[in-house]
């Protein structure tokens, strides 16, 4: 039964997360909440790892969640089911694209998909921002306002933001390595 759940959930994620990558985050968060195969905190950690290592975030998380839920077979099923919708859609689209490439309806559909994709990515960005800098669980649980703010990550964020604008010639890897070092040193 777990294999079927993994397949269905990650197939839906792959089918509806147009734009891939960060667009999968709302779906992955829902899976974390609904099934508990991984926590929202683990999702945040996987975002950091996925963004600083080669490989798509959706693939990395589906593999992780599948492995966490059902070992290696679960990892394989979750990963393949995330990729399968894209594969099917590409086969179908490539078959019909030549025939309908000048169709106003097809152009309108692609035009409408763009803002939806941008919205999914913007929503994911906002989720990552909240999870990284604020402890929303503390606020919901009735904690104090000071428990809500993650002071050290907020300071690191502000320093990195200033660094991006004041030191634009630095390669982005400098900021990734700097964030990793600070995370290790400060125990984030």
mmCIF file of C-alpha atoms in Angstrom:
data_model
loop_
_atom_site.group_PDB
_atom_site.id
_atom_site.type_symbol
_atom_site.label_atom_id
_atom_site.label_comp_id
_atom_site.label_asym_id
_atom_site.label_seq_id
_atom_site.Cartn_x
_atom_site.Cartn_y
_atom_site.Cartn_z
ATOM 1 C CA UNK A 1 0.000 0.000 0.000
ATOM 2 C CA UNK A 2 2.856 2.395 0.803
ATOM 3 C CA UNK A 3 4.274 1.897 -2.696
ATOM 4 C CA UNK A 4 0.958 2.862 -4.269
ATOM 5 C CA UNK A 5 0.730 5.963 -2.046
ATOM 6 C CA UNK A 6 4.276 6.969 -2.977
ATOM 7 C CA UNK A 7 3.515 6.475 -6.660
ATOM 8 C CA UNK A 8 0.261 8.452 -6.611
ATOM 9 C CA UNK A 9 1.556 11.372 -4.535
ATOM 10 C CA UNK A 10 4.768 11.841 -6.471
ATOM 11 C CA UNK A 11 3.044 11.278 -9.819
ATOM 12 C CA UNK A 12 0.631 14.107 -8.916
ATOM 13 C CA UNK A 13 3.564 16.266 -7.861
ATOM 14 C CA UNK A 14 5.352 15.624 -11.138
ATOM 15 C CA UNK A 15 2.176 16.216 -13.137
ATOM 16 C CA UNK A 16 1.108 19.506 -11.574
ATOM 17 C CA UNK A 17 4.385 21.130 -10.511
ATOM 18 C CA UNK A 18 4.932 22.807 -13.856
ATOM 19 C CA UNK A 19 8.308 24.488 -13.812
ATOM 20 C CA UNK A 20 9.923 21.767 -11.704
ATOM 21 C CA UNK A 21 12.404 22.537 -8.948
ATOM 22 C CA UNK A 22 10.965 25.021 -6.530
ATOM 23 C CA UNK A 23 7.491 24.614 -8.027
ATOM 24 C CA UNK A 24 7.374 21.167 -6.375
ATOM 25 C CA UNK A 25 7.720 22.644 -2.875
ATOM 26 C CA UNK A 26 4.027 23.299 -2.153
ATOM 27 C CA UNK A 27 3.295 19.702 -3.122
ATOM 28 C CA UNK A 28 6.205 18.354 -1.080
ATOM 29 C CA UNK A 29 5.089 20.330 1.967
ATOM 30 C CA UNK A 30 1.588 18.874 1.637
ATOM 31 C CA UNK A 31 3.070 15.366 1.417
ATOM 32 C CA UNK A 32 5.143 16.033 4.548
ATOM 33 C CA UNK A 33 2.087 17.181 6.466
ATOM 34 C CA UNK A 34 -0.269 14.485 5.202
ATOM 35 C CA UNK A 35 1.960 11.388 5.341
ATOM 36 C CA UNK A 36 4.865 12.244 7.647
ATOM 37 C CA UNK A 37 7.399 10.566 5.365
ATOM 38 C CA UNK A 38 9.608 13.558 6.143
ATOM 39 C CA UNK A 39 9.118 16.635 8.292
ATOM 40 C CA UNK A 40 8.791 20.225 7.106
ATOM 41 C CA UNK A 41 12.113 20.879 8.847
ATOM 42 C CA UNK A 42 13.715 18.067 6.852
ATOM 43 C CA UNK A 43 12.184 19.582 3.721
ATOM 44 C CA UNK A 44 13.945 22.850 4.526
ATOM 45 C CA UNK A 45 17.245 21.014 5.009
ATOM 46 C CA UNK A 46 16.784 19.183 1.707
ATOM 47 C CA UNK A 47 16.132 22.502 -0.041
ATOM 48 C CA UNK A 48 19.480 23.761 1.221
ATOM 49 C CA UNK A 49 21.260 20.568 0.178
ATOM 50 C CA UNK A 50 19.460 20.384 -3.179
ATOM 51 C CA UNK A 51 20.176 23.996 -4.036
ATOM 52 C CA UNK A 52 23.880 23.622 -3.276
ATOM 53 C CA UNK A 53 24.418 20.267 -5.004
ATOM 54 C CA UNK A 54 23.778 19.046 -8.543
ATOM 55 C CA UNK A 55 20.354 17.609 -9.232
ATOM 56 C CA UNK A 56 16.782 18.819 -9.224
ATOM 57 C CA UNK A 57 15.158 19.500 -5.877
ATOM 58 C CA UNK A 58 12.016 17.514 -6.687
ATOM 59 C CA UNK A 59 14.048 14.443 -7.629
ATOM 60 C CA UNK A 60 16.216 14.730 -4.525
ATOM 61 C CA UNK A 61 13.192 15.075 -2.227
ATOM 62 C CA UNK A 62 11.191 12.314 -3.881
ATOM 63 C CA UNK A 63 14.159 9.972 -3.548
ATOM 64 C CA UNK A 64 14.646 10.971 0.091
ATOM 65 C CA UNK A 65 10.964 10.671 0.965
ATOM 66 C CA UNK A 66 10.615 7.351 -0.818
ATOM 67 C CA UNK A 67 13.699 5.972 0.934
ATOM 68 C CA UNK A 68 12.515 7.271 4.306
ATOM 69 C CA UNK A 69 9.066 5.721 3.783
ATOM 70 C CA UNK A 70 9.986 2.366 2.227
ATOM 71 C CA UNK A 71 13.716 1.931 1.728
ATOM 72 C CA UNK A 72 15.379 1.588 -1.653
ATOM 73 C CA UNK A 73 12.256 0.312 -3.467
ATOM 74 C CA UNK A 74 10.337 3.330 -2.145
ATOM 75 C CA UNK A 75 13.083 5.691 -3.331
ATOM 76 C CA UNK A 76 12.985 4.177 -6.819
ATOM 77 C CA UNK A 77 9.176 4.284 -7.020
ATOM 78 C CA UNK A 78 8.910 7.863 -5.738
ATOM 79 C CA UNK A 79 11.647 9.118 -8.060
ATOM 80 C CA UNK A 80 10.314 7.378 -11.168
ATOM 81 C CA UNK A 81 6.738 8.448 -10.446
ATOM 82 C CA UNK A 82 7.843 12.091 -10.154
ATOM 83 C CA UNK A 83 9.569 11.915 -13.554
ATOM 84 C CA UNK A 84 6.933 9.819 -15.341
ATOM 85 C CA UNK A 85 4.362 12.614 -15.929
ATOM 86 C CA UNK A 86 6.975 14.840 -17.567
ATOM 87 C CA UNK A 87 8.077 11.985 -19.777
ATOM 88 C CA UNK A 88 4.496 11.223 -20.834
ATOM 89 C CA UNK A 89 3.656 14.888 -21.431
ATOM 90 C CA UNK A 90 6.817 15.428 -23.504
ATOM 91 C CA UNK A 91 5.981 12.404 -25.660
ATOM 92 C CA UNK A 92 2.436 13.659 -26.244
ATOM 93 C CA UNK A 93 3.436 17.279 -26.830
ATOM 94 C CA UNK A 94 6.256 16.373 -29.228
ATOM 95 C CA UNK A 95 3.835 14.199 -31.204
ATOM 96 C CA UNK A 96 1.323 17.026 -31.654
ATOM 97 C CA UNK A 97 3.600 20.084 -31.534
ATOM 98 C CA UNK A 98 4.449 20.140 -35.225
ATOM 99 C CA UNK A 99 0.788 19.997 -36.153
ATOM 100 C CA UNK A 100 -0.396 22.639 -33.666
ATOM 101 C CA UNK A 101 2.689 24.873 -33.254
ATOM 102 C CA UNK A 102 0.946 27.842 -34.905
ATOM 103 C CA UNK A 103 -2.388 27.319 -33.146
ATOM 104 C CA UNK A 104 -3.584 30.375 -31.195
ATOM 105 C CA UNK A 105 -5.144 28.057 -28.598
ATOM 106 C CA UNK A 106 -1.841 26.272 -27.955
ATOM 107 C CA UNK A 107 -0.013 29.608 -27.736
ATOM 108 C CA UNK A 108 -2.647 30.884 -25.287
ATOM 109 C CA UNK A 109 -2.291 27.764 -23.127
ATOM 110 C CA UNK A 110 1.478 28.229 -22.900
ATOM 111 C CA UNK A 111 0.968 31.928 -22.219
ATOM 112 C CA UNK A 112 -1.400 31.058 -19.334
ATOM 113 C CA UNK A 113 0.949 28.464 -17.858
ATOM 114 C CA UNK A 114 3.772 31.004 -17.419
ATOM 115 C CA UNK A 115 2.151 33.057 -14.625
ATOM 116 C CA UNK A 116 0.907 29.891 -12.901
ATOM 117 C CA UNK A 117 4.474 28.583 -12.854
ATOM 118 C CA UNK A 118 5.773 31.917 -11.593
ATOM 119 C CA UNK A 119 3.132 31.839 -8.846
ATOM 120 C CA UNK A 120 4.139 28.336 -7.733
ATOM 121 C CA UNK A 121 7.796 29.351 -7.608
ATOM 122 C CA UNK A 122 7.007 32.613 -5.756
ATOM 123 C CA UNK A 123 4.888 30.696 -3.246
ATOM 124 C CA UNK A 124 7.704 28.213 -2.734
ATOM 125 C CA UNK A 125 10.167 31.056 -2.269
ATOM 126 C CA UNK A 126 7.940 32.571 0.408
ATOM 127 C CA UNK A 127 7.656 29.196 2.176
ATOM 128 C CA UNK A 128 11.439 28.764 2.194
ATOM 129 C CA UNK A 129 11.841 32.321 3.476
ATOM 130 C CA UNK A 130 9.408 31.697 6.355
ATOM 131 C CA UNK A 131 10.852 28.298 7.261
ATOM 132 C CA UNK A 132 14.417 29.602 7.210
ATOM 133 C CA UNK A 133 14.001 32.797 9.189
ATOM 134 C CA UNK A 134 10.973 32.271 11.405
ATOM 135 C CA UNK A 135 9.803 29.524 13.737
ATOM 136 C CA UNK A 136 6.150 29.440 12.713
ATOM 137 C CA UNK A 137 5.522 26.367 14.874
ATOM 138 C CA UNK A 138 6.428 28.358 18.017
ATOM 139 C CA UNK A 139 3.914 31.046 17.153
ATOM 140 C CA UNK A 140 1.149 28.528 16.459
ATOM 141 C CA UNK A 141 1.951 26.678 19.711
ATOM 142 C CA UNK A 142 1.517 29.881 21.682
ATOM 143 C CA UNK A 143 5.188 30.687 22.185
ATOM 144 C CA UNK A 144 6.477 34.190 22.709
ATOM 145 C CA UNK A 145 7.190 36.562 19.846
ATOM 146 C CA UNK A 146 10.927 36.160 20.472
ATOM 147 C CA UNK A 147 10.562 32.403 19.919
ATOM 148 C CA UNK A 148 9.116 33.244 16.498
ATOM 149 C CA UNK A 149 12.259 35.019 15.235
ATOM 150 C CA UNK A 150 15.364 33.002 14.406
ATOM 151 C CA UNK A 151 17.837 35.769 15.183
ATOM 152 C CA UNK A 152 21.085 34.226 13.887
ATOM 153 C CA UNK A 153 19.611 33.113 10.521
ATOM 154 C CA UNK A 154 18.059 36.566 10.105
ATOM 155 C CA UNK A 155 21.467 38.178 10.686
ATOM 156 C CA UNK A 156 23.113 35.761 8.222
ATOM 157 C CA UNK A 157 20.380 36.553 5.686
ATOM 158 C CA UNK A 158 20.878 40.321 6.046
ATOM 159 C CA UNK A 159 24.667 40.000 5.757
ATOM 160 C CA UNK A 160 24.324 37.801 2.640
ATOM 161 C CA UNK A 161 21.785 40.186 1.110
ATOM 162 C CA UNK A 162 24.077 43.169 1.697
ATOM 163 C CA UNK A 163 27.000 41.144 0.352
ATOM 164 C CA UNK A 164 25.165 40.334 -2.873
ATOM 165 C CA UNK A 165 24.567 44.018 -3.539
ATOM 166 C CA UNK A 166 27.855 45.414 -2.235
ATOM 167 C CA UNK A 167 30.093 42.634 -3.621
ATOM 168 C CA UNK A 168 28.439 41.802 -6.967
ATOM 169 C CA UNK A 169 31.633 40.442 -8.519
ATOM 170 C CA UNK A 170 31.825 37.531 -6.091
ATOM 171 C CA UNK A 171 30.725 34.199 -7.459
ATOM 172 C CA UNK A 172 27.519 32.810 -5.854
ATOM 173 C CA UNK A 173 29.459 29.783 -4.605
ATOM 174 C CA UNK A 174 31.238 32.136 -2.172
ATOM 175 C CA UNK A 175 27.896 32.845 -0.497
ATOM 176 C CA UNK A 176 26.927 29.149 -0.466
ATOM 177 C CA UNK A 177 30.232 28.159 1.124
ATOM 178 C CA UNK A 178 30.035 31.100 3.538
ATOM 179 C CA UNK A 179 26.515 30.054 4.566
ATOM 180 C CA UNK A 180 27.663 26.457 5.042
ATOM 181 C CA UNK A 181 30.606 27.535 7.202
ATOM 182 C CA UNK A 182 28.403 29.807 9.300
ATOM 183 C CA UNK A 183 25.877 26.994 9.666
ATOM 184 C CA UNK A 184 28.581 24.667 10.963
ATOM 185 C CA UNK A 185 30.203 27.242 13.240
ATOM 186 C CA UNK A 186 26.936 28.612 14.634
ATOM 187 C CA UNK A 187 25.142 25.268 14.756
ATOM 188 C CA UNK A 188 22.233 26.347 12.571
#
